[in-house]
Coordinates of C-alpha atoms in Angstrom, one line a residue:
Chain A
M207 CA 92.6 114.9 142.7
T208 CA 95.5 116.9 141.4
G209 CA 98.9 115.7 140.2
R210 CA 100.0 113.7 137.2
I211 CA 97.7 110.9 136.1
V212 CA 98.7 108.0 133.9
V213 CA 96.0 105.9 132.3
L214 CA 96.9 102.5 130.7
T215 CA 94.3 101.9 128.0
G216 CA 93.1 100.1 124.9
G217 CA 90.5 101.5 122.5
V218 CA 86.8 102.2 123.0
G219 CA 86.2 101.4 126.6
G220 CA 89.5 102.8 127.8
A221 CA 89.1 105.9 125.8
K222 CA 85.8 106.6 127.7
L223 CA 87.7 106.6 131.0
A224 CA 90.5 108.7 129.5
L225 CA 88.0 111.2 128.4
G226 CA 86.5 111.2 131.9
M227 CA 90.0 111.7 133.4
C228 CA 90.5 114.8 131.2
A229 CA 87.2 116.2 132.4
A230 CA 88.0 115.4 136.0
A231 CA 91.6 116.6 136.1
P232 CA 93.3 119.9 135.2
A233 CA 94.5 120.4 131.7
G234 CA 97.8 118.8 130.9
S235 CA 97.8 116.4 133.8
V236 CA 96.7 113.2 131.9
T237 CA 99.0 110.9 130.0
A238 CA 97.4 107.9 128.2
I239 CA 99.7 104.9 127.6
V240 CA 98.0 103.1 124.7
N241 CA 98.1 99.6 123.4
T242 CA 99.6 99.1 120.0
G243 CA 99.3 95.3 119.8
D244 CA 96.3 95.7 117.5
D245 CA 98.4 97.8 115.0
F246 CA 98.6 96.3 111.6
S247 CA 99.4 97.0 108.0
H248 CA 96.4 97.0 105.6
F249 CA 96.8 97.7 101.9
G250 CA 100.3 99.0 103.0
L251 CA 98.8 101.5 105.4
F252 CA 99.9 101.4 109.0
V253 CA 96.8 101.4 111.0
S254 CA 96.9 102.1 114.8
P255 CA 93.3 101.6 116.0
D256 CA 93.6 102.3 119.7
I257 CA 95.8 105.4 119.2
D258 CA 93.3 106.7 116.7
T259 CA 90.4 106.0 119.0
L260 CA 92.2 108.0 121.8
L261 CA 93.0 110.8 119.3
Y262 CA 89.4 111.0 118.1
T263 CA 87.8 110.7 121.6
L264 CA 90.0 113.2 123.3
S265 CA 89.6 115.7 120.5
G266 CA 85.8 115.4 120.4
Q267 CA 85.8 113.9 116.9
A268 CA 84.8 110.3 117.8
N269 CA 81.7 108.7 116.4
A270 CA 79.7 108.6 119.7
E271 CA 77.4 105.8 118.6
Q272 CA 80.0 103.2 117.6
G273 CA 82.8 104.5 119.9
W274 CA 85.5 104.3 117.2
G275 CA 86.1 106.1 114.0
R276 CA 85.1 109.7 113.2
E277 CA 81.9 111.6 113.5
N278 CA 80.2 112.5 110.2
E279 CA 82.5 110.0 108.3
T280 CA 82.0 109.2 104.7
A281 CA 82.5 105.9 102.9
S282 CA 83.5 106.8 99.3
F283 CA 86.9 105.0 99.7
M284 CA 85.3 101.7 100.7
T285 CA 82.7 101.9 97.9
A286 CA 85.5 102.5 95.3
L287 CA 87.7 99.8 96.8
R288 CA 84.8 97.3 96.7
S289 CA 84.2 98.2 93.0
L290 CA 87.8 97.3 92.3
G291 CA 87.3 93.9 93.8
A292 CA 89.6 94.4 96.8
E293 CA 88.9 92.8 100.2
D294 CA 86.6 95.0 102.4
W295 CA 86.5 93.3 105.8
F296 CA 88.3 96.2 107.5
N297 CA 86.5 99.4 107.3
L298 CA 88.6 102.5 106.4
G299 CA 86.6 105.7 106.7
D300 CA 87.5 108.5 104.3
G301 CA 88.6 111.0 107.0
D302 CA 90.2 108.2 109.0
L303 CA 92.4 107.5 106.0
A304 CA 94.2 110.8 106.5
L305 CA 95.7 109.5 109.7
H306 CA 96.7 106.2 108.2
V307 CA 98.2 107.7 105.0
L308 CA 100.1 110.5 106.9
R309 CA 101.3 108.1 109.6
T310 CA 102.5 105.5 107.0
H311 CA 104.2 108.3 105.0
L312 CA 106.0 109.7 108.1
R313 CA 107.0 106.3 109.3
G314 CA 108.5 105.7 105.9
L315 CA 110.6 108.9 106.5
G316 CA 111.8 107.5 109.8
V317 CA 109.5 109.3 112.2
S318 CA 108.5 107.2 115.1
L319 CA 104.9 106.3 116.1
S320 CA 105.2 108.3 119.3
E321 CA 106.5 111.4 117.5
I322 CA 103.7 111.1 114.9
T323 CA 101.1 110.7 117.6
K324 CA 102.5 113.8 119.3
R325 CA 102.2 115.8 116.1
F326 CA 98.6 114.7 115.5
A327 CA 97.7 115.5 119.1
R328 CA 99.3 118.9 118.8
A329 CA 97.5 119.7 115.5
W330 CA 94.2 118.9 117.3
R331 CA 95.2 120.8 120.4
L332 CA 94.8 117.9 122.8
E333 CA 95.5 118.7 126.4
A334 CA 96.3 115.1 127.3
E335 CA 99.4 113.3 126.2
I336 CA 98.9 110.1 124.1
L337 CA 101.9 107.7 124.3
P338 CA 102.0 104.5 122.3
M339 CA 103.2 101.8 124.6
T340 CA 106.2 101.4 122.3
D341 CA 107.6 102.5 118.9
D342 CA 108.7 98.9 118.3
P343 CA 106.5 96.2 116.6
V344 CA 104.4 94.2 119.0
S345 CA 101.6 92.1 117.5
T346 CA 98.8 90.5 119.6
Q347 CA 98.3 87.0 118.2
L348 CA 95.5 84.6 119.1
Q349 CA 96.1 80.9 119.1
T350 CA 92.6 79.7 118.0
D351 CA 91.0 76.5 116.9
D352 CA 91.4 77.9 113.4
G353 CA 95.1 78.5 113.8
V354 CA 97.0 81.6 114.8
L355 CA 95.2 84.8 114.0
A356 CA 96.5 88.4 114.3
F357 CA 94.3 90.6 116.3
Q358 CA 92.4 92.4 113.6
H359 CA 91.8 89.1 111.7
Y360 CA 90.4 87.6 114.8
F361 CA 88.5 90.6 116.1
V362 CA 87.2 92.2 112.9
K363 CA 87.5 89.7 110.0
R364 CA 86.4 86.7 112.1
R365 CA 84.2 88.8 114.5
C366 CA 85.8 86.9 117.5
A367 CA 84.1 83.7 116.4
P368 CA 87.1 81.3 116.6
R369 CA 87.6 79.7 120.0
V370 CA 90.7 81.1 121.6
R371 CA 93.3 78.9 123.3
D372 CA 96.0 81.3 124.1
V373 CA 97.1 85.0 123.6
R374 CA 100.6 86.0 122.6
Y375 CA 102.1 89.4 122.4
C376 CA 104.7 88.8 119.7
G377 CA 107.7 91.1 119.9
S378 CA 106.9 92.4 123.4
G379 CA 110.0 90.9 125.0
E380 CA 112.3 93.0 122.8
A381 CA 110.1 96.1 122.7
R382 CA 111.3 99.2 124.4
P383 CA 108.8 101.6 126.0
A384 CA 108.1 104.8 124.0
P385 CA 110.3 107.8 125.0
G386 CA 109.0 109.5 128.1
L387 CA 106.8 106.5 129.1
L388 CA 108.9 105.2 132.0
E389 CA 109.4 108.8 133.3
A390 CA 105.6 109.3 133.2
L391 CA 105.1 106.2 135.3
R392 CA 107.9 107.1 137.7
D393 CA 106.6 110.7 138.2
A394 CA 102.9 109.8 138.2
D395 CA 100.7 110.6 141.2
A396 CA 98.1 108.1 140.2
I397 CA 98.3 105.2 137.7
I398 CA 94.9 104.0 136.4
I399 CA 94.3 100.9 134.3
A400 CA 91.2 101.5 132.2
P401 CA 88.4 99.0 131.9
S402 CA 89.7 97.7 128.6
N403 CA 90.0 94.0 127.8
P404 CA 92.8 92.9 130.1
Y405 CA 93.9 90.0 127.9
L406 CA 93.8 91.8 124.5
S407 CA 94.3 95.5 125.3
I408 CA 96.1 95.9 128.6
G409 CA 98.1 92.6 128.4
P410 CA 100.3 93.8 125.5
I411 CA 101.3 96.9 127.5
L412 CA 102.1 94.8 130.6
A413 CA 104.1 92.4 128.5
I414 CA 106.8 94.9 127.8
P415 CA 109.4 94.1 130.5
E416 CA 110.4 97.6 131.4
I417 CA 106.8 98.8 131.6
R418 CA 105.9 95.9 133.9
E419 CA 109.0 96.6 136.0
A420 CA 108.1 100.3 136.2
L421 CA 104.6 99.5 137.3
L422 CA 105.9 97.1 140.0
T423 CA 108.2 99.8 141.4
A424 CA 106.0 102.8 140.9
S425 CA 105.5 105.0 143.9
A426 CA 102.0 106.1 142.8
P427 CA 98.9 104.1 143.8
R428 CA 97.9 101.8 141.0
V429 CA 94.1 101.4 140.4
A430 CA 92.4 99.3 137.8
V431 CA 88.8 99.8 136.8
S432 CA 87.1 96.5 136.1
P433 CA 85.7 95.6 132.7
I434 CA 83.1 93.4 134.4
I435 CA 79.6 94.7 135.2
G436 CA 76.9 92.4 136.6
G437 CA 78.9 89.2 136.0
E438 CA 79.5 90.0 132.3
S439 CA 81.9 92.1 130.4
V440 CA 80.6 95.4 129.3
K441 CA 81.6 94.3 125.8
G442 CA 80.6 90.8 124.8
P443 CA 83.9 89.5 123.4
T444 CA 85.7 89.8 126.7
S445 CA 83.4 87.4 128.4
K446 CA 83.6 84.9 125.6
L447 CA 87.4 85.1 125.6
M448 CA 87.6 84.7 129.4
R449 CA 85.5 81.5 129.2
E450 CA 87.6 80.2 126.4
L451 CA 90.8 80.9 128.4
G452 CA 89.2 78.9 131.2
V453 CA 88.8 81.8 133.7
A454 CA 85.5 82.8 135.4
V455 CA 83.9 86.0 134.2
D456 CA 84.2 87.8 137.5
N457 CA 86.4 90.3 139.4
Q458 CA 88.5 87.5 140.9
S459 CA 89.8 86.7 137.5
I460 CA 90.5 90.4 136.9
A461 CA 92.3 90.8 140.3
D462 CA 94.3 87.6 139.5
F463 CA 95.3 88.8 136.1
Y464 CA 96.7 92.1 137.4
G465 CA 98.2 90.4 140.4
G466 CA 100.8 92.5 142.2
L467 CA 100.6 95.2 139.6
I468 CA 97.6 97.0 141.2
D469 CA 96.9 98.3 144.7
G470 CA 93.2 98.9 144.1
L471 CA 90.3 97.6 141.9
V472 CA 87.2 99.6 141.2
I473 CA 84.3 97.2 140.6
D474 CA 80.7 97.7 139.9
E475 CA 78.3 98.0 142.9
R476 CA 76.4 95.0 141.8
D477 CA 79.4 92.6 141.6
A478 CA 81.2 90.5 144.3
A479 CA 84.6 91.7 145.5
P480 CA 87.5 89.4 144.8
A481 CA 89.3 87.6 147.7
G482 CA 93.0 88.5 148.3
D483 CA 95.1 91.5 149.1
V484 CA 93.8 94.0 146.6
S485 CA 91.7 96.9 148.0
V486 CA 88.3 97.2 146.4
R487 CA 86.0 100.2 145.8
K488 CA 82.5 99.6 144.7
T489 CA 80.6 102.1 142.5
N490 CA 78.5 102.3 139.4
I491 CA 81.1 101.9 136.7
L492 CA 78.9 101.8 133.6
M493 CA 80.0 104.7 131.4
W494 CA 77.3 105.9 129.1
T495 CA 77.1 109.6 129.3
T496 CA 79.8 112.3 129.6
D497 CA 78.8 112.6 133.2
D498 CA 79.3 108.9 133.8
K499 CA 82.8 109.0 132.4
R500 CA 83.7 111.9 134.6
R501 CA 82.1 110.3 137.6
V502 CA 83.9 106.9 137.2
A503 CA 87.2 108.8 136.6
E504 CA 86.7 110.8 139.8
A505 CA 85.9 107.7 141.7
A506 CA 89.1 106.0 140.5
L507 CA 91.1 109.1 141.3
A508 CA 89.6 109.5 144.8
F509 CA 90.3 105.8 145.5
A510 CA 93.9 106.3 144.4
D511 CA 94.1 109.3 146.7
E512 CA 93.0 107.2 149.6
L513 CA 95.4 104.4 148.7
R514 CA 98.2 107.0 148.6
A515 CA 97.5 108.4 152.0
P516 CA 99.9 107.1 154.6
Chain B
M183 CA 86.1 102.3 60.4
T184 CA 86.8 98.8 61.7
G185 CA 90.0 97.3 62.9
R186 CA 92.3 98.0 65.8
I187 CA 92.7 101.6 66.9
V188 CA 95.5 102.8 69.1
V189 CA 95.2 106.2 70.7
L190 CA 98.2 108.0 72.3
T191 CA 96.8 110.2 75.0
G192 CA 97.4 112.3 78.1
G193 CA 94.6 113.1 80.6
V194 CA 91.5 115.2 80.3
G195 CA 91.5 116.3 76.6
G196 CA 92.8 113.0 75.3
A197 CA 90.4 111.0 77.4
K198 CA 87.5 112.8 75.6
L199 CA 88.8 111.6 72.3
A200 CA 89.4 108.1 73.6
L201 CA 85.8 108.1 74.9
G202 CA 84.7 109.2 71.4
M203 CA 86.7 106.4 69.8
C204 CA 85.0 103.8 72.1
A205 CA 81.6 105.2 71.0
A206 CA 82.7 105.2 67.3
A207 CA 84.4 101.8 67.1
P208 CA 83.3 98.2 68.0
A209 CA 83.9 97.0 71.6
G210 CA 87.4 95.8 72.2
S211 CA 89.0 97.6 69.3
V212 CA 90.5 100.6 71.1
T213 CA 93.8 100.6 73.0
A214 CA 94.8 103.8 74.8
I215 CA 98.6 104.3 75.3
V216 CA 98.7 106.7 78.2
N217 CA 101.3 109.2 79.4
T218 CA 102.8 108.4 82.8
G219 CA 105.3 111.3 82.9
D220 CA 102.9 113.0 85.4
D221 CA 103.0 110.1 87.8
F222 CA 104.3 111.0 91.2
S223 CA 104.5 109.9 94.8
H224 CA 102.4 112.0 97.2
F225 CA 102.3 111.1 100.9
G226 CA 103.9 107.8 99.8
L227 CA 100.9 107.1 97.5
F228 CA 101.7 106.4 93.9
V229 CA 99.4 108.7 91.9
S230 CA 99.0 108.1 88.1
P231 CA 96.7 111.0 87.1
D232 CA 96.3 110.3 83.3
I233 CA 95.8 106.6 83.8
D234 CA 93.1 107.4 86.3
T235 CA 91.4 109.9 84.1
L236 CA 91.2 107.3 81.4
L237 CA 89.8 104.7 83.8
Y238 CA 87.2 107.1 85.1
T239 CA 86.3 108.5 81.7
L240 CA 86.0 105.2 79.9
S241 CA 84.0 103.6 82.8
G242 CA 81.6 106.5 83.0
Q243 CA 82.7 107.5 86.5
A244 CA 84.5 110.8 85.6
N245 CA 83.4 114.1 87.0
A246 CA 82.0 115.6 83.8
E247 CA 82.4 119.2 85.0
Q248 CA 86.1 119.2 85.8
G249 CA 87.1 116.4 83.4
W250 CA 89.2 114.6 86.0
G251 CA 88.5 112.8 89.3
R252 CA 85.3 111.0 90.2
E253 CA 81.7 111.9 90.0
N254 CA 79.9 112.4 93.3
E255 CA 83.3 112.5 95.1
T256 CA 83.6 113.4 98.8
A257 CA 86.4 115.3 100.5
S258 CA 86.6 114.0 104.0
F259 CA 90.2 112.9 103.6
M260 CA 91.4 116.4 102.6
T261 CA 89.4 117.9 105.4
A262 CA 91.1 115.6 107.9
L263 CA 94.5 116.0 106.3
R264 CA 94.2 119.8 106.5
S265 CA 93.2 119.5 110.2
L266 CA 96.5 117.6 110.8
G267 CA 98.5 120.5 109.2
A268 CA 99.6 118.5 106.2
E269 CA 100.1 120.2 102.8
D270 CA 97.0 120.2 100.7
W271 CA 98.0 121.6 97.3
F272 CA 97.2 118.3 95.6
N273 CA 93.6 117.2 95.9
L274 CA 93.0 113.5 96.7
G275 CA 89.3 112.7 96.6
D276 CA 88.0 110.0 99.0
G277 CA 87.0 107.5 96.3
D278 CA 90.0 108.4 94.2
L279 CA 92.2 107.3 97.1
A280 CA 91.1 103.7 96.6
L281 CA 93.0 103.6 93.3
H282 CA 96.1 105.3 94.8
V283 CA 96.1 103.1 97.9
L284 CA 95.5 99.8 96.1
R285 CA 98.0 100.7 93.3
T286 CA 100.7 101.6 95.8
H287 CA 100.1 98.4 97.7
L288 CA 100.2 96.2 94.6
R289 CA 103.3 97.9 93.4
G290 CA 104.9 97.2 96.7
L291 CA 104.1 93.6 96.1
G292 CA 105.9 93.7 92.8
V293 CA 102.9 94.0 90.5
S294 CA 103.6 96.3 87.5
L295 CA 101.6 99.4 86.7
S296 CA 100.4 97.9 83.5
E297 CA 99.1 94.8 85.3
I298 CA 97.5 96.9 88.0
T299 CA 95.8 99.0 85.3
K300 CA 94.6 95.9 83.6
R301 CA 93.0 94.6 86.9
F302 CA 91.3 97.9 87.5
A303 CA 90.0 98.0 83.9
R304 CA 88.7 94.5 84.2
A305 CA 87.0 95.2 87.6
W306 CA 85.2 98.0 85.9
R307 CA 84.4 96.0 82.7
L308 CA 86.1 98.4 80.4
E309 CA 85.9 97.4 76.7
A310 CA 89.0 99.5 75.8
E311 CA 92.5 98.5 76.8
I312 CA 94.5 101.1 78.8
L313 CA 98.2 100.7 78.6
P314 CA 100.6 102.9 80.5
M315 CA 103.4 104.0 78.1
T316 CA 105.8 102.2 80.4
D317 CA 106.2 100.4 83.7
D318 CA 109.5 102.2 84.3
P319 CA 109.8 105.5 86.0
V320 CA 109.6 108.5 83.7
S321 CA 109.2 112.0 85.1
T322 CA 108.3 115.1 83.2
Q323 CA 110.4 117.9 84.6
L324 CA 110.1 121.5 83.6
Q325 CA 113.1 123.9 83.6
T326 CA 111.6 127.1 84.7
D327 CA 112.7 130.5 85.9
D328 CA 112.1 129.2 89.4
G329 CA 114.3 126.1 88.9
V330 CA 113.4 122.6 87.9
L331 CA 109.9 121.5 88.8
A332 CA 108.3 118.1 88.5
F333 CA 105.1 118.1 86.5
Q334 CA 102.6 118.2 89.4
H335 CA 104.6 120.8 91.2
Y336 CA 104.5 123.0 88.1
F337 CA 101.0 122.2 87.0
V338 CA 99.0 121.9 90.2
K339 CA 101.1 123.4 93.0
R340 CA 102.3 126.4 91.0
R341 CA 99.3 126.5 88.6
C342 CA 101.6 126.7 85.6
A343 CA 102.7 130.2 86.7
P344 CA 106.5 129.8 86.4
R345 CA 108.0 130.6 83.0
V346 CA 109.1 127.4 81.2
R347 CA 112.5 127.3 79.4
D348 CA 112.6 123.6 78.6
V349 CA 110.8 120.3 79.2
R350 CA 112.7 117.1 80.0
Y351 CA 111.3 113.5 80.2
C352 CA 113.7 112.1 82.8
G353 CA 114.1 108.4 82.6
S354 CA 112.6 108.1 79.1
G355 CA 115.8 107.1 77.5
E356 CA 116.0 103.9 79.6
A357 CA 112.3 103.2 79.8
R358 CA 110.9 100.2 78.0
P359 CA 107.4 100.2 76.5
A360 CA 104.8 98.4 78.6
P361 CA 104.1 94.8 77.6
G362 CA 102.0 94.6 74.6
L363 CA 102.5 98.2 73.6
L364 CA 104.8 97.6 70.6
E365 CA 102.6 94.8 69.4
A366 CA 99.6 97.1 69.6
L367 CA 101.3 99.7 67.5
R368 CA 102.5 97.1 65.0
D369 CA 99.1 95.5 64.6
A370 CA 97.1 98.7 64.6
D371 CA 94.9 99.7 61.7
A372 CA 94.9 103.4 62.8
I373 CA 97.1 105.2 65.2
I374 CA 95.6 108.4 66.6
I375 CA 97.4 111.1 68.7
A376 CA 94.8 112.7 70.9
P377 CA 94.6 116.5 71.3
S378 CA 96.5 116.5 74.5
N379 CA 99.3 118.9 75.2
P380 CA 102.1 117.7 72.8
Y381 CA 104.9 119.0 75.0
L382 CA 103.7 117.7 78.3
S383 CA 101.4 114.8 77.6
I384 CA 102.4 113.2 74.3
G385 CA 106.1 114.2 74.4
P386 CA 106.8 111.8 77.2
I387 CA 105.4 108.9 75.2
L388 CA 107.3 109.8 72.1
A389 CA 110.5 110.2 74.1
I390 CA 110.7 106.4 74.8
P391 CA 113.0 105.2 72.0
E392 CA 111.2 102.0 71.1
I393 CA 107.8 103.7 71.0
R394 CA 109.2 106.4 68.7
E395 CA 110.8 103.8 66.5
A396 CA 107.5 101.7 66.4
L397 CA 105.6 104.8 65.4
L398 CA 108.1 105.6 62.6
T399 CA 107.8 102.1 61.2
A400 CA 104.1 101.5 61.8
S401 CA 102.2 100.4 58.8
A402 CA 98.9 102.0 60.0
P403 CA 98.1 105.6 59.1
R404 CA 99.1 108.0 62.0
V405 CA 96.7 110.9 62.6
A406 CA 97.0 113.6 65.2
V407 CA 94.1 115.7 66.4
S408 CA 95.3 119.3 67.0
P409 CA 95.0 120.8 70.5
I410 CA 94.7 124.3 68.8
I411 CA 91.3 125.8 68.1
G412 CA 90.9 129.4 66.8
G413 CA 94.6 130.2 67.3
E414 CA 94.6 129.2 70.9
S415 CA 95.0 126.0 72.8
V416 CA 91.7 124.5 74.0
K417 CA 93.2 124.5 77.5
G418 CA 95.1 127.7 78.5
P419 CA 98.4 126.3 79.7
T420 CA 99.3 124.9 76.4
S421 CA 99.3 128.3 74.7
K422 CA 101.3 129.8 77.5
L423 CA 103.8 127.0 77.4
M424 CA 104.2 127.2 73.6
R425 CA 104.9 130.9 73.8
E426 CA 107.4 130.4 76.5
L427 CA 109.1 127.7 74.5
G428 CA 109.3 130.2 71.6
V429 CA 106.9 128.5 69.2
A430 CA 103.9 130.1 67.6
V431 CA 100.5 128.9 68.9
D432 CA 99.4 127.5 65.6
N433 CA 99.1 124.2 63.7
Q434 CA 102.5 124.8 62.1
S435 CA 104.1 124.3 65.5
I436 CA 102.0 121.1 66.1
A437 CA 102.9 119.7 62.7
D438 CA 106.6 120.5 63.3
F439 CA 106.5 118.9 66.8
Y440 CA 105.1 115.6 65.4
G441 CA 107.4 115.8 62.4
G442 CA 107.7 112.5 60.6
L443 CA 105.7 110.7 63.2
I444 CA 102.3 111.5 61.6
D445 CA 100.7 111.2 58.2
G446 CA 97.7 113.4 58.9
L447 CA 96.7 116.3 61.1
V448 CA 93.1 117.0 62.0
I449 CA 92.7 120.7 62.6
D450 CA 89.8 123.0 63.4
E451 CA 87.8 124.4 60.5
R452 CA 88.6 128.0 61.6
D453 CA 92.4 127.5 61.7
A454 CA 95.0 127.7 58.9
A455 CA 96.7 124.6 57.7
P456 CA 100.4 124.1 58.2
A457 CA 102.8 124.1 55.3
G458 CA 104.7 120.9 54.6
D459 CA 104.1 117.3 53.8
V460 CA 101.5 116.4 56.3
S461 CA 97.9 115.9 55.1
V462 CA 95.3 118.0 56.7
R463 CA 91.7 117.5 57.5
K464 CA 89.6 120.4 58.7
T465 CA 86.5 119.9 60.9
N466 CA 85.0 121.2 64.1
I467 CA 87.2 119.6 66.7
L468 CA 85.8 121.2 69.8
M469 CA 84.6 118.3 72.1
W470 CA 82.0 119.4 74.5
T471 CA 79.1 116.9 74.3
T472 CA 79.2 113.1 73.9
D473 CA 78.2 113.5 70.3
D474 CA 81.1 115.9 69.7
K475 CA 83.5 113.3 71.0
R476 CA 82.1 110.7 68.8
R477 CA 82.0 113.0 65.8
V478 CA 85.7 114.1 66.2
A479 CA 86.7 110.4 66.7
E480 CA 84.8 109.4 63.5
A481 CA 86.4 112.2 61.6
A482 CA 89.9 111.2 62.7
L483 CA 89.2 107.5 61.9
A484 CA 87.7 108.4 58.5
F485 CA 90.7 110.5 57.7
A486 CA 93.0 107.5 58.7
D487 CA 91.0 105.3 56.4
E488 CA 91.6 107.7 53.5
L489 CA 95.3 107.9 54.3
R490 CA 95.5 104.1 54.4
A491 CA 93.8 103.7 51.0
P492 CA 96.4 103.0 48.2

């Protein structure tokens, strides 16, 4: 369970596993490759929700109850914004604004998202490396019965209510991986796909051609942790989305989605294994406590070790 | 004491008199023309301190103790910003940020400062009109022994410590008055210059050629309220600045500064009247309580009434 670990992740659920990885592995051995398809501009501020969730979670500042945002957050900004009659569907916490304002400012000065993320991580003394999947614009867009919706409009403003027909990762075809990302995948001893929403959080990462290619040719074992527990997604919207996309809410769908990109799939002990080539490990994958997160991380890493062995 | 009242004002001290005017005069009769020479961009946010002080003061949301910023303000943003290693010499309150963020966003969409200010005032149901002196960029710059400093760098970052040699209002020569401003001066029944710092807060307004011309030709009586009380400025930095600029800290200097632009000067009862043509009214001009503000406003308006009488 030593070596370099790369975790592909979205926000809340993936951050839990990334935190478990940091607990399970030596300091400095974990690199998180993070979805940026949810990033958007709100009131002119560049908001990068999954990056921030990773920053908060790995620095111990996350709001444990909601899984995103900051602990002990205040809401004076939203109160004042509302009093000015501005739209308030996206919550911007007071402390959270520091990241948005500073990131927007630095980007305006020409500093890349990956460099900004590095600076934030350094300021908070993170031992893990957090890499945005790309410094280029990629936008996850949902084709719904109510028209095309950008991710935050679908997910937050519309609370996932519109029926989804298709998911597109706009810009992904032209996007280049962030600096160091391909090297991290090439040099990894284990590549773990976190139990984030495959279609909304991992899909954007895999849609970047050079990242997909690097995963296909990686020498390290590639293990995904399933987002399905007991025939349902751990978070409600994933199940709803899968049904709307016409796929069964089970591990067969997960295995099919990741196709030749994974060697192993960690599924919950109460679920049926998918048919096909992928190796399967069963364990309790619900991550609630800190111990859970570490335990699931250790299980995924041990599984990767086994898959690596000749 | 009826009719249309125009008040030329900077931030804290001037806002007190503007509030007194609103108490003394019928709803809808007061227009504040506000200094924007202190405006600056901080972390990419467009900050307009005097406009905000007027908005907060006239809507009853000002922090009464410090005279600027919001009541019941929180500081989560600054705490988070500091943790990221960013410079923290300029305080941005959490609720205060709503104005900066929304203003910056709207300006990016091409909305003018005067229109934005109007929207904010409308959202907060202000009865007074708040007009920035101009929608064009004007920057108050101080030539000091430590080089040229923009206003906020001199005033906040350096706490007025550098010795000032000269004050410039960069951009004022090309700046146009905000829409409606010249009409307000033309149609006014009384024009009052608030006891703000003449050199730093009123000077930028007077430096805009069309505003100066409109003041010179206004038919309404023009009355300034002195910022001097008992041979010192009410706020320390004004005295220091006057000495550094080589002028005595007295009402003679104030009368000389406003020259032919005023008909009357309201000074404190304990100070000596200036020599020259300007009419003088003595009263207690210290504004501490709400009653003080109203009383000084009423004195200035009554004096204007007298000056108007044939």
